[in-house]
Short mmCIF file of the N, C-alpha and C atoms (twelve columns), coordinates in Angstrom:
data_MODEL
# 
_entry.id   MODEL 
# 
loop_
_atom_site.group_PDB 
_atom_site.id 
_atom_site.type_symbol 
_atom_site.label_atom_id 
_atom_site.label_alt_id 
_atom_site.label_comp_id 
_atom_site.label_asym_id 
_atom_site.label_seq_id 
_atom_site.Cartn_x 
_atom_site.Cartn_y 
_atom_site.Cartn_z 
_atom_site.pdbx_PDB_model_num 
ATOM 1   N N  . GLU A 1  37.494 13.090  -18.275 1 
ATOM 2   C CA . GLU A 1  38.822 12.677  -17.825 1 
ATOM 3   C C  . GLU A 1  39.139 13.263  -16.453 1 
ATOM 4   N N  . LYS A 2  38.900 14.560  -16.293 1 
ATOM 5   C CA . LYS A 2  39.189 15.215  -15.022 1 
ATOM 6   C C  . LYS A 2  38.351 14.620  -13.890 1 
ATOM 7   N N  . ASN A 3  37.074 14.344  -14.177 1 
ATOM 8   C CA . ASN A 3  36.177 13.760  -13.189 1 
ATOM 9   C C  . ASN A 3  36.635 12.359  -12.788 1 
ATOM 10  N N  . VAL A 4  37.096 11.594  -13.765 1 
ATOM 11  C CA . VAL A 4  37.612 10.245  -13.489 1 
ATOM 12  C C  . VAL A 4  38.835 10.345  -12.592 1 
ATOM 13  N N  . ASN A 5  39.736 11.269  -12.882 1 
ATOM 14  C CA . ASN A 5  40.938 11.438  -12.070 1 
ATOM 15  C C  . ASN A 5  40.597 11.798  -10.634 1 
ATOM 16  N N  . MET A 6  39.591 12.625  -10.433 1 
ATOM 17  C CA . MET A 6  39.170 12.995  -9.078  1 
ATOM 18  C C  . MET A 6  38.667 11.767  -8.322  1 
ATOM 19  N N  . LYS A 7  37.893 10.947  -8.992  1 
ATOM 20  C CA . LYS A 7  37.376 9.729   -8.364  1 
ATOM 21  C C  . LYS A 7  38.520 8.781   -8.007  1 
ATOM 22  N N  . VAL A 8  39.438 8.613   -8.929  1 
ATOM 23  C CA . VAL A 8  40.600 7.745   -8.686  1 
ATOM 24  C C  . VAL A 8  41.388 8.269   -7.488  1 
ATOM 25  N N  . MET A 9  41.606 9.568   -7.417  1 
ATOM 26  C CA . MET A 9  42.374 10.146  -6.319  1 
ATOM 27  C C  . MET A 9  41.654 10.015  -4.979  1 
ATOM 28  N N  . LEU A 10 40.333 10.111  -4.979  1 
ATOM 29  C CA . LEU A 10 39.566 9.927   -3.739  1 
ATOM 30  C C  . LEU A 10 39.781 8.525   -3.174  1 
ATOM 31  N N  . ILE A 11 39.674 7.532   -4.038  1 
ATOM 32  C CA . ILE A 11 39.863 6.157   -3.576  1 
ATOM 33  C C  . ILE A 11 41.327 5.907   -3.227  1 
ATOM 34  N N  . PHE A 12 42.238 6.421   -4.045  1 
ATOM 35  C CA . PHE A 12 43.667 6.259   -3.771  1 
ATOM 36  C C  . PHE A 12 44.015 6.820   -2.395  1 
ATOM 37  N N  . ASP A 13 43.514 7.991   -2.091  1 
ATOM 38  C CA . ASP A 13 43.762 8.618   -0.799  1 
ATOM 39  C C  . ASP A 13 43.233 7.744   0.344   1 
ATOM 40  N N  . TYR A 14 42.039 7.188   0.172   1 
ATOM 41  C CA . TYR A 14 41.436 6.322   1.185   1 
ATOM 42  C C  . TYR A 14 42.315 5.102   1.487   1 
ATOM 43  N N  . LEU A 15 42.970 4.580   0.471   1 
ATOM 44  C CA . LEU A 15 43.754 3.352   0.624   1 
ATOM 45  C C  . LEU A 15 44.888 3.487   1.637   1 
ATOM 46  N N  . PHE A 16 45.313 4.705   1.922   1 
ATOM 47  C CA . PHE A 16 46.364 4.905   2.917   1 
ATOM 48  C C  . PHE A 16 45.846 4.730   4.340   1 
ATOM 49  N N  . SER A 17 44.546 4.804   4.525   1 
ATOM 50  C CA . SER A 17 43.971 4.538   5.842   1 
ATOM 51  C C  . SER A 17 43.474 3.099   5.942   1 
ATOM 52  N N  . ASN A 18 43.138 2.512   4.798   1 
ATOM 53  C CA . ASN A 18 42.676 1.127   4.746   1 
ATOM 54  C C  . ASN A 18 42.966 0.594   3.347   1 
ATOM 55  N N  . PRO A 19 43.951 -0.290  3.209   1 
ATOM 56  C CA . PRO A 19 44.358 -0.747  1.873   1 
ATOM 57  C C  . PRO A 19 43.411 -1.756  1.215   1 
ATOM 58  N N  . TYR A 20 42.277 -2.019  1.846   1 
ATOM 59  C CA . TYR A 20 41.280 -2.939  1.294   1 
ATOM 60  C C  . TYR A 20 40.060 -2.150  0.848   1 
ATOM 61  N N  . ILE A 21 39.505 -2.520  -0.296  1 
ATOM 62  C CA . ILE A 21 38.304 -1.830  -0.779  1 
ATOM 63  C C  . ILE A 21 37.465 -2.780  -1.630  1 
ATOM 64  N N  . ASN A 22 36.163 -2.545  -1.601  1 
ATOM 65  C CA . ASN A 22 35.254 -3.243  -2.509  1 
ATOM 66  C C  . ASN A 22 34.356 -2.196  -3.158  1 
ATOM 67  N N  . VAL A 23 33.533 -2.627  -4.079  1 
ATOM 68  C CA . VAL A 23 32.712 -1.692  -4.846  1 
ATOM 69  C C  . VAL A 23 31.715 -0.964  -3.936  1 
ATOM 70  N N  . VAL A 24 31.161 -1.654  -2.945  1 
ATOM 71  C CA . VAL A 24 30.203 -1.017  -2.039  1 
ATOM 72  C C  . VAL A 24 30.871 0.121   -1.273  1 
ATOM 73  N N  . LYS A 25 32.069 -0.109  -0.757  1 
ATOM 74  C CA . LYS A 25 32.803 0.944   -0.055  1 
ATOM 75  C C  . LYS A 25 33.163 2.070   -1.027  1 
ATOM 76  N N  . GLY A 26 33.523 1.712   -2.240  1 
ATOM 77  C CA . GLY A 26 33.829 2.708   -3.261  1 
ATOM 78  C C  . GLY A 26 32.637 3.619   -3.530  1 
ATOM 79  N N  . LYS A 27 31.439 3.045   -3.572  1 
ATOM 80  C CA . LYS A 27 30.226 3.845   -3.782  1 
ATOM 81  C C  . LYS A 27 30.068 4.873   -2.672  1 
ATOM 82  N N  . LYS A 28 30.324 4.455   -1.441  1 
ATOM 83  C CA . LYS A 28 30.204 5.378   -0.306  1 
ATOM 84  C C  . LYS A 28 31.247 6.494   -0.405  1 
ATOM 85  N N  . LEU A 29 32.477 6.119   -0.714  1 
ATOM 86  C CA . LEU A 29 33.548 7.114   -0.821  1 
ATOM 87  C C  . LEU A 29 33.288 8.113   -1.935  1 
ATOM 88  N N  . LEU A 30 32.720 7.639   -3.028  1 
ATOM 89  C CA . LEU A 30 32.449 8.492   -4.184  1 
ATOM 90  C C  . LEU A 30 31.091 9.187   -4.096  1 
ATOM 91  N N  . ASN A 31 30.380 8.882   -3.012  1 
ATOM 92  C CA . ASN A 31 29.065 9.489   -2.785  1 
ATOM 93  C C  . ASN A 31 28.127 9.268   -3.976  1 
ATOM 94  N N  . THR A 32 28.029 8.000   -4.372  1 
ATOM 95  C CA . THR A 32 27.180 7.639   -5.508  1 
ATOM 96  C C  . THR A 32 26.467 6.325   -5.216  1 
ATOM 97  N N  . ASP A 33 25.326 6.149   -5.831  1 
ATOM 98  C CA . ASP A 33 24.617 4.870   -5.770  1 
ATOM 99  C C  . ASP A 33 24.922 4.022   -6.995  1 
ATOM 100 N N  . ASN A 34 25.771 4.546   -7.856  1 
ATOM 101 C CA . ASN A 34 26.064 3.904   -9.133  1 
ATOM 102 C C  . ASN A 34 27.186 2.877   -8.983  1 
ATOM 103 N N  . TYR A 35 26.813 1.597   -9.046  1 
ATOM 104 C CA . TYR A 35 27.767 0.491   -8.929  1 
ATOM 105 C C  . TYR A 35 28.841 0.584   -10.011 1 
ATOM 106 N N  . THR A 36 28.419 0.890   -11.225 1 
ATOM 107 C CA . THR A 36 29.338 0.906   -12.366 1 
ATOM 108 C C  . THR A 36 30.416 1.972   -12.204 1 
ATOM 109 N N  . VAL A 37 30.052 3.138   -11.699 1 
ATOM 110 C CA . VAL A 37 31.028 4.207   -11.486 1 
ATOM 111 C C  . VAL A 37 32.096 3.742   -10.494 1 
ATOM 112 N N  . SER A 38 31.659 3.136   -9.407  1 
ATOM 113 C CA . SER A 38 32.598 2.650   -8.393  1 
ATOM 114 C C  . SER A 38 33.491 1.541   -8.967  1 
ATOM 115 N N  . LYS A 39 32.886 0.605   -9.658  1 
ATOM 116 C CA . LYS A 39 33.633 -0.521  -10.229 1 
ATOM 117 C C  . LYS A 39 34.678 -0.034  -11.240 1 
ATOM 118 N N  . ARG A 40 34.286 0.882   -12.122 1 
ATOM 119 C CA . ARG A 40 35.226 1.403   -13.119 1 
ATOM 120 C C  . ARG A 40 36.386 2.140   -12.469 1 
ATOM 121 N N  . THR A 41 36.097 2.872   -11.403 1 
ATOM 122 C CA . THR A 41 37.148 3.606   -10.703 1 
ATOM 123 C C  . THR A 41 38.136 2.641   -10.058 1 
ATOM 124 N N  . ILE A 42 37.622 1.612   -9.436  1 
ATOM 125 C CA . ILE A 42 38.485 0.593   -8.831  1 
ATOM 126 C C  . ILE A 42 39.301 -0.117  -9.913  1 
ATOM 127 N N  . LEU A 43 38.663 -0.461  -11.020 1 
ATOM 128 C CA . LEU A 43 39.379 -1.140  -12.108 1 
ATOM 129 C C  . LEU A 43 40.460 -0.250  -12.727 1 
ATOM 130 N N  . LYS A 44 40.263 1.055   -12.693 1 
ATOM 131 C CA . LYS A 44 41.304 1.981   -13.161 1 
ATOM 132 C C  . LYS A 44 42.534 1.873   -12.259 1 
ATOM 133 N N  . LEU A 45 42.316 1.736   -10.953 1 
ATOM 134 C CA . LEU A 45 43.432 1.555   -10.021 1 
ATOM 135 C C  . LEU A 45 44.085 0.185   -10.194 1 
ATOM 136 N N  . VAL A 46 43.316 -0.801  -10.601 1 
ATOM 137 C CA . VAL A 46 43.890 -2.113  -10.936 1 
ATOM 138 C C  . VAL A 46 44.779 -1.960  -12.172 1 
ATOM 139 N N  . GLU A 47 44.264 -1.288  -13.174 1 
ATOM 140 C CA . GLU A 47 45.001 -1.051  -14.417 1 
ATOM 141 C C  . GLU A 47 46.313 -0.302  -14.149 1 
ATOM 142 N N  . LEU A 48 46.283 0.617   -13.205 1 
ATOM 143 C CA . LEU A 48 47.475 1.397   -12.857 1 
ATOM 144 C C  . LEU A 48 48.454 0.622   -11.964 1 
ATOM 145 N N  . GLY A 49 48.031 -0.558  -11.515 1 
ATOM 146 C CA . GLY A 49 48.908 -1.383  -10.682 1 
ATOM 147 C C  . GLY A 49 48.844 -1.070  -9.196  1 
ATOM 148 N N  . VAL A 50 47.893 -0.235  -8.804  1 
ATOM 149 C CA . VAL A 50 47.750 0.131   -7.394  1 
ATOM 150 C C  . VAL A 50 46.985 -0.953  -6.632  1 
ATOM 151 N N  . LEU A 51 45.950 -1.475  -7.249  1 
ATOM 152 C CA . LEU A 51 45.102 -2.496  -6.620  1 
ATOM 153 C C  . LEU A 51 45.193 -3.814  -7.369  1 
ATOM 154 N N  . LYS A 52 44.952 -4.883  -6.627  1 
ATOM 155 C CA . LYS A 52 44.738 -6.182  -7.265  1 
ATOM 156 C C  . LYS A 52 43.669 -6.915  -6.478  1 
ATOM 157 N N  . LYS A 53 43.022 -7.867  -7.143  1 
ATOM 158 C CA . LYS A 53 41.966 -8.637  -6.475  1 
ATOM 159 C C  . LYS A 53 42.557 -9.386  -5.292  1 
ATOM 160 N N  . HIS A 54 41.829 -9.357  -4.187  1 
ATOM 161 C CA . HIS A 54 42.272 -10.085 -2.998  1 
ATOM 162 C C  . HIS A 54 42.188 -11.583 -3.270  1 
ATOM 163 N N  . ARG A 55 43.148 -12.300 -2.800  1 
ATOM 164 C CA . ARG A 55 43.240 -13.733 -3.080  1 
ATOM 165 C C  . ARG A 55 42.066 -14.529 -2.517  1 
ATOM 166 N N  . TYR A 56 41.572 -14.153 -1.341  1 
ATOM 167 C CA . TYR A 56 40.556 -14.965 -0.675  1 
ATOM 168 C C  . TYR A 56 39.198 -14.270 -0.543  1 
ATOM 169 N N  . TRP A 57 39.200 -12.959 -0.400  1 
ATOM 170 C CA . TRP A 57 37.947 -12.245 -0.166  1 
ATOM 171 C C  . TRP A 57 37.308 -11.852 -1.494  1 
ATOM 172 N N  . LYS A 58 36.166 -12.455 -1.765  1 
ATOM 173 C CA . LYS A 58 35.465 -12.202 -3.021  1 
ATOM 174 C C  . LYS A 58 35.076 -10.724 -3.127  1 
ATOM 175 N N  . ASN A 59 35.263 -10.157 -4.300  1 
ATOM 176 C CA . ASN A 59 34.891 -8.772  -4.608  1 
ATOM 177 C C  . ASN A 59 35.655 -7.732  -3.799  1 
ATOM 178 N N  . THR A 60 36.799 -8.114  -3.241  1 
ATOM 179 C CA . THR A 60 37.623 -7.177  -2.489  1 
ATOM 180 C C  . THR A 60 38.952 -7.008  -3.205  1 
ATOM 181 N N  . TYR A 61 39.446 -5.793  -3.167  1 
ATOM 182 C CA . TYR A 61 40.731 -5.461  -3.783  1 
ATOM 183 C C  . TYR A 61 41.669 -4.976  -2.697  1 
ATOM 184 N N  . ILE A 62 42.966 -5.161  -2.922  1 
ATOM 185 C CA . ILE A 62 43.970 -4.752  -1.949  1 
ATOM 186 C C  . ILE A 62 45.079 -3.957  -2.639  1 
ATOM 187 N N  . ALA A 63 45.523 -2.938  -1.943  1 
ATOM 188 C CA . ALA A 63 46.699 -2.177  -2.372  1 
ATOM 189 C C  . ALA A 63 47.877 -2.793  -1.608  1 
ATOM 190 N N  . GLU A 64 48.488 -3.805  -2.198  1 
ATOM 191 C CA . GLU A 64 49.502 -4.594  -1.490  1 
ATOM 192 C C  . GLU A 64 50.701 -3.770  -1.035  1 
ATOM 193 N N  . GLU A 65 51.183 -2.873  -1.874  1 
ATOM 194 C CA . GLU A 65 52.357 -2.074  -1.511  1 
ATOM 195 C C  . GLU A 65 52.039 -1.140  -0.342  1 
ATOM 196 N N  . ILE A 66 50.869 -0.545  -0.370  1 
ATOM 197 C CA . ILE A 66 50.458 0.321   0.746   1 
ATOM 198 C C  . ILE A 66 50.289 -0.520  1.999   1 
ATOM 199 N N  . ASN A 67 49.726 -1.699  1.867   1 
ATOM 200 C CA . ASN A 67 49.548 -2.604  3.004   1 
ATOM 201 C C  . ASN A 67 50.904 -2.964  3.625   1 
ATOM 202 N N  . LYS A 68 51.903 -3.219  2.809   1 
ATOM 203 C CA . LYS A 68 53.248 -3.532  3.332   1 
ATOM 204 C C  . LYS A 68 53.799 -2.357  4.135   1 
ATOM 205 N N  . ILE A 69 53.623 -1.157  3.624   1 
ATOM 206 C CA . ILE A 69 54.121 0.041   4.322   1 
ATOM 207 C C  . ILE A 69 53.418 0.187   5.662   1 
ATOM 208 N N  . ILE A 70 52.102 0.036   5.671   1 
ATOM 209 C CA . ILE A 70 51.327 0.178   6.906   1 
ATOM 210 C C  . ILE A 70 51.772 -0.853  7.936   1 
ATOM 211 N N  . LYS A 71 52.006 -2.085  7.505   1 
ATOM 212 C CA . LYS A 71 52.412 -3.146  8.421   1 
ATOM 213 C C  . LYS A 71 53.811 -2.906  8.975   1 
ATOM 214 N N  . ASP A 72 54.665 -2.270  8.197   1 
ATOM 215 C CA . ASP A 72 56.051 -2.040  8.625   1 
ATOM 216 C C  . ASP A 72 56.200 -0.840  9.551   1 
ATOM 217 N N  . VAL A 73 55.202 0.013   9.610   1 
ATOM 218 C CA . VAL A 73 55.317 1.246   10.418  1 
ATOM 219 C C  . VAL A 73 55.024 0.962   11.863  1 
# 
């Protein structure tokens, strides 16, 4: 549980610099070659309502609320 939370927080923190993410970028951020670890971490953020699948870009997720804040600043 603690390890999962750390992974979620790493990706969550990244989203403030770039509100778009895919599994490949997640692997780099988490310093892993494991696709499943990255995918599960991203899906946890989807479950929490932070991310949703991008409407047009396949396999990309967006943090819409963070994106709105970034655009308004």
